[in-house]
mmCIF file of C-alpha atoms in Angstrom:
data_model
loop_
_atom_site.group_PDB
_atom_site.id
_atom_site.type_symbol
_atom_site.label_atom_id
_atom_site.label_comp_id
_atom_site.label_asym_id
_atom_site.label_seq_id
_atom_site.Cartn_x
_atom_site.Cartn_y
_atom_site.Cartn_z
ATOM 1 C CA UNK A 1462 116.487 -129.916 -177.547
ATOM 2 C CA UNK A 1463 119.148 -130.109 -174.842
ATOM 3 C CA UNK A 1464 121.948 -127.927 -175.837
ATOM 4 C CA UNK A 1465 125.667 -127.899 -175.055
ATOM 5 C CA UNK A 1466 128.759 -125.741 -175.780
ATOM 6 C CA UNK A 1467 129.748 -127.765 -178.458
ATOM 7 C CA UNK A 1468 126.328 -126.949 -180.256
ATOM 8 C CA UNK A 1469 126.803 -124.346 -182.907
ATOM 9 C CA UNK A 1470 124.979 -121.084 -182.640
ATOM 10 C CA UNK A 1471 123.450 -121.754 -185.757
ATOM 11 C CA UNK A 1472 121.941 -125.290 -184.746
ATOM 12 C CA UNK A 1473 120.260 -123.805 -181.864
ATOM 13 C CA UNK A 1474 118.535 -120.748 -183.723
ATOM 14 C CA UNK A 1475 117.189 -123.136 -185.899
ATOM 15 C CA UNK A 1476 115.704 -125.316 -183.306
ATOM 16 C CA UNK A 1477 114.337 -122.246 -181.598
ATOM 17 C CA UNK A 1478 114.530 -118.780 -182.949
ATOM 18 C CA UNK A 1479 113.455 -117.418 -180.002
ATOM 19 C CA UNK A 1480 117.610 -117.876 -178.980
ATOM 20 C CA UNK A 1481 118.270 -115.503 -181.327
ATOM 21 C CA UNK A 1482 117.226 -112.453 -179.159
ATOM 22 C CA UNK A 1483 119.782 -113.897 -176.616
ATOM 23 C CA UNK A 1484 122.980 -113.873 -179.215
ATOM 24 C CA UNK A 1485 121.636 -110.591 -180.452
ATOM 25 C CA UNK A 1486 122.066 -109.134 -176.803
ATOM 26 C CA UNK A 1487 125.694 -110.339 -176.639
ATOM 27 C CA UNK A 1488 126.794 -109.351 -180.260
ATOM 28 C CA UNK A 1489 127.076 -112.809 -181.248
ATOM 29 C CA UNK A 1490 126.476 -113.586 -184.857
ATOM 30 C CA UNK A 1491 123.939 -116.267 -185.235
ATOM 31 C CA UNK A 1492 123.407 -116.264 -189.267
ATOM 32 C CA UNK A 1493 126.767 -115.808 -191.321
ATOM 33 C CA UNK A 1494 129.231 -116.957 -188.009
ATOM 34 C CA UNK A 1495 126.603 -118.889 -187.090
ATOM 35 C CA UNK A 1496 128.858 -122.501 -187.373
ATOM 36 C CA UNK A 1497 131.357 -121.516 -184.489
ATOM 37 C CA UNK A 1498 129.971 -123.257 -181.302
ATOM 38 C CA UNK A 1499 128.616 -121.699 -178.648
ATOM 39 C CA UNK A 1500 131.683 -122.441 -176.622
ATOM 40 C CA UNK A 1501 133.796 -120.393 -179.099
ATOM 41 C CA UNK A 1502 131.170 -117.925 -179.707
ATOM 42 C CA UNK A 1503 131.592 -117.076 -175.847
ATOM 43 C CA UNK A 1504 135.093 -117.309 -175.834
ATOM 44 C CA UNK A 1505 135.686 -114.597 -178.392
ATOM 45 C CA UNK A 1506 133.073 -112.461 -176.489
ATOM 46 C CA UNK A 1507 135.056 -113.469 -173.054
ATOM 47 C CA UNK A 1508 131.758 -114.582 -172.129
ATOM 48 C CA UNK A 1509 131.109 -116.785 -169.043
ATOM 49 C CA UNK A 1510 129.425 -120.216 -171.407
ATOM 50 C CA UNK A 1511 127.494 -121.314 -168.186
ATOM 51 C CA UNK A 1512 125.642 -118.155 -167.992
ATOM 52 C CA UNK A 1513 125.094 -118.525 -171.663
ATOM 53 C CA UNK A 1514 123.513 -121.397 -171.654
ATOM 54 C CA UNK A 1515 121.314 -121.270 -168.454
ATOM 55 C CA UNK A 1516 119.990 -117.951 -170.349
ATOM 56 C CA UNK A 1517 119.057 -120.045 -173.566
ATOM 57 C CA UNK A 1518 117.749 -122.777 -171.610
ATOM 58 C CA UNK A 1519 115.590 -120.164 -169.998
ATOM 59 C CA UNK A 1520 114.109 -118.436 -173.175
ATOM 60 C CA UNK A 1521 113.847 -122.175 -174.959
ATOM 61 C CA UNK A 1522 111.721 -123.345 -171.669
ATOM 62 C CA UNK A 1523 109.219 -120.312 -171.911
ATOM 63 C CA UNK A 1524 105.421 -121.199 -173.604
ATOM 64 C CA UNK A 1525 105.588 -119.637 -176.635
ATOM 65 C CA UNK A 1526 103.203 -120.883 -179.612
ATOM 66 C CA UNK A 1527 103.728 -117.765 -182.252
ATOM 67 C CA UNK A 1528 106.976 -119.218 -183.714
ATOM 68 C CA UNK A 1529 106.827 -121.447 -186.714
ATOM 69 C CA UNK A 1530 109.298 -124.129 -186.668
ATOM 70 C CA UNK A 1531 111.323 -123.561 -189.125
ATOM 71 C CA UNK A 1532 113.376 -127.029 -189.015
ATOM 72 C CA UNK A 1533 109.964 -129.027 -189.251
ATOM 73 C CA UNK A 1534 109.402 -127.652 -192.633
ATOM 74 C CA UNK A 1535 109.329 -129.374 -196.401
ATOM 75 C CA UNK A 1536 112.069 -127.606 -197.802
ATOM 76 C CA UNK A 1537 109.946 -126.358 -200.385
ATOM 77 C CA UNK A 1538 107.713 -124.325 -198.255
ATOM 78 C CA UNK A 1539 110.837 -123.498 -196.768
ATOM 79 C CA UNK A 1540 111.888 -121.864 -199.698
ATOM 80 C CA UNK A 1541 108.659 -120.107 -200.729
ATOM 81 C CA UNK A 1542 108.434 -118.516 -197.144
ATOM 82 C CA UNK A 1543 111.576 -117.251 -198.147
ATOM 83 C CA UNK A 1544 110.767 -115.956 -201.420
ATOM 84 C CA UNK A 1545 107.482 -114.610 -200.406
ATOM 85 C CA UNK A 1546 109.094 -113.008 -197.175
ATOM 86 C CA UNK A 1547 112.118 -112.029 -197.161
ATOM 87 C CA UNK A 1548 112.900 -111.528 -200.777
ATOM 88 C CA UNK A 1549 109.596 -109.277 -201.290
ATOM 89 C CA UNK A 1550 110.747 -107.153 -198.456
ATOM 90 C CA UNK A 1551 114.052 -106.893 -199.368
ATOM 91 C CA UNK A 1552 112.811 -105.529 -203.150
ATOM 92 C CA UNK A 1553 110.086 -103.104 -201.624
ATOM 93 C CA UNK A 1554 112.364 -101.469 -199.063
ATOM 94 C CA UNK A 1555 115.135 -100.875 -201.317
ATOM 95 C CA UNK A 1556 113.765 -97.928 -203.217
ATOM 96 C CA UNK A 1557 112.240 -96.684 -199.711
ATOM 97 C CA UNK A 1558 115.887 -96.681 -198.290
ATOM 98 C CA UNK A 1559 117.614 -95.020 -201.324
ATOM 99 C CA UNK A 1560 115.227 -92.057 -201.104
ATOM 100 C CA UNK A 1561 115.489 -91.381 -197.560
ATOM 101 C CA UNK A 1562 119.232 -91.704 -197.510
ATOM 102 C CA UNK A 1563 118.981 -89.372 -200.692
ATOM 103 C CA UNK A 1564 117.320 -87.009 -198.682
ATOM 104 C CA UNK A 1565 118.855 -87.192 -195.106
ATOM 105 C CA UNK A 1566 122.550 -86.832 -196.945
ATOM 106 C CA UNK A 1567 120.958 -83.831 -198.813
ATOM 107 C CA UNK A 1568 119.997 -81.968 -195.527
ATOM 108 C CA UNK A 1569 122.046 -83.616 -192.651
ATOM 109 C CA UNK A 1570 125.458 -84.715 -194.591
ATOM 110 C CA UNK A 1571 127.670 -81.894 -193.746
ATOM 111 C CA UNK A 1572 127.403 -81.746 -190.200
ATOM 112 C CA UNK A 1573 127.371 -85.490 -190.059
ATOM 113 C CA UNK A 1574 129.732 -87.393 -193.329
ATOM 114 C CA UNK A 1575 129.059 -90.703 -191.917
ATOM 115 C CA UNK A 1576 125.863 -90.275 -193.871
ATOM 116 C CA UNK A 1577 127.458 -90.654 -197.395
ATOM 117 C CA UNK A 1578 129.237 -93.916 -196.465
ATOM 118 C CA UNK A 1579 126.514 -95.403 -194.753
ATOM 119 C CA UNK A 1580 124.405 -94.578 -198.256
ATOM 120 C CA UNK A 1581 127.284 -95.793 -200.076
ATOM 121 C CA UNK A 1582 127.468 -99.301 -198.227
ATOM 122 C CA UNK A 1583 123.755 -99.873 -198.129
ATOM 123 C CA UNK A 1584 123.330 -98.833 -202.436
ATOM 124 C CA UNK A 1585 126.235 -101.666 -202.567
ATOM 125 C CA UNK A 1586 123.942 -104.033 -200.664
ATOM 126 C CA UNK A 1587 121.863 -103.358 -202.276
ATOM 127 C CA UNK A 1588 122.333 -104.149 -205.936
ATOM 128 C CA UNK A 1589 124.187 -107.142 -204.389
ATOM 129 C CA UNK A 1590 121.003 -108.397 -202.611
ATOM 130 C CA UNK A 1591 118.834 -107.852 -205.687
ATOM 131 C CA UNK A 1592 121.368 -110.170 -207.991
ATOM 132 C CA UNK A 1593 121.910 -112.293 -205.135
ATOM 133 C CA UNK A 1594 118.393 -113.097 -204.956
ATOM 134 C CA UNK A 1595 117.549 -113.591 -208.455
ATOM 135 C CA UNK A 1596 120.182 -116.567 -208.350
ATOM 136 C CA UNK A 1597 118.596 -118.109 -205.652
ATOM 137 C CA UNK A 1598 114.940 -117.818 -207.311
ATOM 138 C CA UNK A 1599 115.982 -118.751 -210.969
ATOM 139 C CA UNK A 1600 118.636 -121.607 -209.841
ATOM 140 C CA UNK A 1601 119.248 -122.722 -206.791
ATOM 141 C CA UNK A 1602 115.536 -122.833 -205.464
ATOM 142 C CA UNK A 1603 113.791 -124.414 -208.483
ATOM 143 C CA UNK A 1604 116.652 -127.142 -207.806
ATOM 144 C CA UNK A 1605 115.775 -127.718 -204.271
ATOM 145 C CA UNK A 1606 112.017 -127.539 -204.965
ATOM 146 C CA UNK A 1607 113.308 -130.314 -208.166
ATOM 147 C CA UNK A 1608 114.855 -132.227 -205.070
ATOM 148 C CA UNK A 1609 111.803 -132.094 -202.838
ATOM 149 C CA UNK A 1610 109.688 -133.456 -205.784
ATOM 150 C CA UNK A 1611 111.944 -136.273 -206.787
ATOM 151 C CA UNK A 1612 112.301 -137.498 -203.625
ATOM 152 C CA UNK A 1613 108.708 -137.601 -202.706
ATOM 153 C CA UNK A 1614 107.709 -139.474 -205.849
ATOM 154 C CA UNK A 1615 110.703 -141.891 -205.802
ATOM 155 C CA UNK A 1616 111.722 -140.620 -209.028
ATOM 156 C CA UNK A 1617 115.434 -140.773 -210.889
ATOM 157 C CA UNK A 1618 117.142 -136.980 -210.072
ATOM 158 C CA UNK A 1619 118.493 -135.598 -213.049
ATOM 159 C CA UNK A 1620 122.094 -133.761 -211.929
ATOM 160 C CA UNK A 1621 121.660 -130.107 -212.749
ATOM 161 C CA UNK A 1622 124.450 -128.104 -214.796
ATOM 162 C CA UNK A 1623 126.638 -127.050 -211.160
ATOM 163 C CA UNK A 1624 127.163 -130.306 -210.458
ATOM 164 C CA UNK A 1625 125.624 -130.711 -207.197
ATOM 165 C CA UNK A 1626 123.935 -128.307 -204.938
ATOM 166 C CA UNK A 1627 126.735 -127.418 -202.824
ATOM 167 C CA UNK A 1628 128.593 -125.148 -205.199
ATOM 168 C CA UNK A 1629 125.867 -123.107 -205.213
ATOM 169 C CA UNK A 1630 125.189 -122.854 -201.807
ATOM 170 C CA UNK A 1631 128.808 -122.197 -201.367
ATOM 171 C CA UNK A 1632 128.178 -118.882 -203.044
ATOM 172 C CA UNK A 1633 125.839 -118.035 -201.299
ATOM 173 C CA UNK A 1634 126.633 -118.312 -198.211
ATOM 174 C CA UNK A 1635 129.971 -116.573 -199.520
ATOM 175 C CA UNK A 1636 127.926 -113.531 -200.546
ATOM 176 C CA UNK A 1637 125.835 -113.773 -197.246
ATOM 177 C CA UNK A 1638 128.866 -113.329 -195.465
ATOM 178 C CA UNK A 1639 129.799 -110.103 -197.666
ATOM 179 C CA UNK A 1640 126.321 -108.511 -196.893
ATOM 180 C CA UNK A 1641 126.743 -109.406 -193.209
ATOM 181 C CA UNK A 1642 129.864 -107.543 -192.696
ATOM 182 C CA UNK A 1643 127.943 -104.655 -195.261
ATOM 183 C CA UNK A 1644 125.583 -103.904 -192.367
ATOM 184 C CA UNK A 1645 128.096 -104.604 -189.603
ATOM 185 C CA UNK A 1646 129.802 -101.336 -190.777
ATOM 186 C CA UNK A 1647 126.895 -99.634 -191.341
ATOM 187 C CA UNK A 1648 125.689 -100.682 -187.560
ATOM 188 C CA UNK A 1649 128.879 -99.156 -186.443
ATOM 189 C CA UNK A 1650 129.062 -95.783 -188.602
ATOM 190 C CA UNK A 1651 125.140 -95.007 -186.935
ATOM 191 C CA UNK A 1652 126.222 -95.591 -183.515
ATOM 192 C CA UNK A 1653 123.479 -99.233 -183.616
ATOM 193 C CA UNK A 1654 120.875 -96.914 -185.573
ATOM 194 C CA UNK A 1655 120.651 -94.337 -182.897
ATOM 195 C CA UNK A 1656 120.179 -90.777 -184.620
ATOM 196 C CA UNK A 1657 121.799 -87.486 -183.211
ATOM 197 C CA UNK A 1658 119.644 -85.375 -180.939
ATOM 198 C CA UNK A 1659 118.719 -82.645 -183.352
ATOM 199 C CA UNK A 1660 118.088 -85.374 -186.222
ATOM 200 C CA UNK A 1661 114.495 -85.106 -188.046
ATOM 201 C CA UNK A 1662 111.666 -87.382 -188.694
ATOM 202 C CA UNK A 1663 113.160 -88.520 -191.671
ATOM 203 C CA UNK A 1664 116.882 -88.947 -190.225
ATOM 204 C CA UNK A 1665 115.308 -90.629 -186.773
ATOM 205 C CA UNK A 1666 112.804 -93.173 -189.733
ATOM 206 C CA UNK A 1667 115.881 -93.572 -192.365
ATOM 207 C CA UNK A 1668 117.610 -95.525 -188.674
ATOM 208 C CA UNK A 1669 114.668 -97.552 -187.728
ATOM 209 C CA UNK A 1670 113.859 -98.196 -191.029
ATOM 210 C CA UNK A 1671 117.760 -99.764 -191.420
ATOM 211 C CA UNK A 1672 117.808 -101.450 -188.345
ATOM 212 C CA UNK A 1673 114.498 -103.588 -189.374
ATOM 213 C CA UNK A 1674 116.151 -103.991 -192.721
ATOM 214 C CA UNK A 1675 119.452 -105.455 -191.077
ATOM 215 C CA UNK A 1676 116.782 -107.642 -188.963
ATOM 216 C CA UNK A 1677 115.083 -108.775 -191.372
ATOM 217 C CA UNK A 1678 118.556 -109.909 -193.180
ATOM 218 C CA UNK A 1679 119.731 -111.696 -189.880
ATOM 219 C CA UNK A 1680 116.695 -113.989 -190.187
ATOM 220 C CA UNK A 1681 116.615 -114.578 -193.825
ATOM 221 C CA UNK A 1682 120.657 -115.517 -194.145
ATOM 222 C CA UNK A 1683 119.981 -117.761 -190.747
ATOM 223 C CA UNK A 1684 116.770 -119.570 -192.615
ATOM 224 C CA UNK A 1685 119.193 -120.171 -195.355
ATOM 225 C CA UNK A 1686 122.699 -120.988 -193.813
ATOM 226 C CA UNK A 1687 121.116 -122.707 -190.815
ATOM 227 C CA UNK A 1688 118.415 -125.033 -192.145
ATOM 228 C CA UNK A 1689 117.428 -124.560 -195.815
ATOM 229 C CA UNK A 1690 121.190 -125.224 -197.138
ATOM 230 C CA UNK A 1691 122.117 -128.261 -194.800
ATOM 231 C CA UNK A 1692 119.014 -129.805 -195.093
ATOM 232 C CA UNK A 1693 119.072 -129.462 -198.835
ATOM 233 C CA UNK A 1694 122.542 -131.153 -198.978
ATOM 234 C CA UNK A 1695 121.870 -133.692 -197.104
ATOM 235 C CA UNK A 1696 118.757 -134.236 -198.891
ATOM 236 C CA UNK A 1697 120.460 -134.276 -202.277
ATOM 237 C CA UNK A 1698 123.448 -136.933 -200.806
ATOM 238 C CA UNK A 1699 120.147 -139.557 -200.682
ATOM 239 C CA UNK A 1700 120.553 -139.748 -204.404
ATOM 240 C CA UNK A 1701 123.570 -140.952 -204.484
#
């Protein structure tokens, strides 16, 4: 892929998630903002866009085998990965988060309050997350999985109750966008996940262990936003 400033961030993650590190160095939001292009992306960073893009062309022209590509995929492995990734993480860290911040607010919250918020934002996230993804496993995958299957065997697609798939979507991406901003402030109220130098193991884990969490969102809203949901829409506009 040859990119250009009028690319969106979003379109090149998805052709090669390798980009991502580069955006991530430069605070530029490749999953929930990821539709501005890269032009505008800079511009609001006062970023030079030439040096932008000779450091993605860089990274993009590097051998690297170990990342799947994403935008190759049938949408409903696509989907599954998703599921079977990102969702299962998302459920078993949860409960390992809570208790820590329980703990680390316990012991560490008077000297430093910014504890109590950041376990405030991240309990918020997280019963959002958990509802968020049950939608997306009881509706609005089965329907894209419904999609994949139709289309394959040339069969008639039955219109589901929503209409068409992008009112869904459209709420998702809406709640994406609130969980996005979620760990935005929690990013800010740790200082990027850096603990204070007299912070314990469990303080110095509870950081790393949000950090991979917020990582680990990044990708799974960009699988979504960036391929899964356009593909899937224009995948459903085939039946009309």
């Amino acid at each position: 892929m040859t990119i250009t400033d009028h690319n969106t961030v979003g379109e090149i993650v998805a052709q090669d998630y390798r980009t991502a590190a580069v955006f991530q160095s430069f605070d530029i939001d490749f999953c929930c903002k990821g539709n501005h292009t890269l032009r505008e992306a800079c511009e609001n960073k006062h970023l030079d866009v030439d040096v932008m893009l000779a450091d993605l062309e860089h990274v993009m022209h590097q051998k690297d085998d170990s990342t799947p590509d994403f935008q190759s995929w049938p949408l409903d492995l696509l989907a599954d990965y998703i599921e079977k990734t990102h969702h299962r993480y998302v459920e078993k860290t949860i409960p390992v988060l809570k208790q820590y911040l329980v703990k680390v607010c316990k012991v560490h919250g008077k000297r430093y309050p910014e504890l109590y918020e950041i376990a405030d934002q991240f309990n918020a996230a997280a019963a959002e997350l958990t509802s968020h993804m049950k939608k997306e496993e009881l509706i609005l995958f089965p329907y894209i999985r419904t999609l994949v299957q139709a289309r394959f065997h040339e069969q008639f697609l039955q219109r589901p109750p929503f209409g068409t798939i992008q009112h869904p979507i459209t709420m998702m991406m809406q709640e994406h966008d609130v969980e996005g901003e979620r760990f935005r402030k929690i990013a800010m109220l740790s200082g990027s996940y850096t603990p204070p130098p007299d912070a314990c193991t469990t303080f110095t884990v509870t950081y790393s262990t949000l950090k991979q969490f917020e990582g680990d969102l990044h990708r799974h809203i960009h699988l979504e936003n960036n391929i899964l949901f356009p593909n899937a829409i224009a995948l459903e506009a085939t039946f009309a």
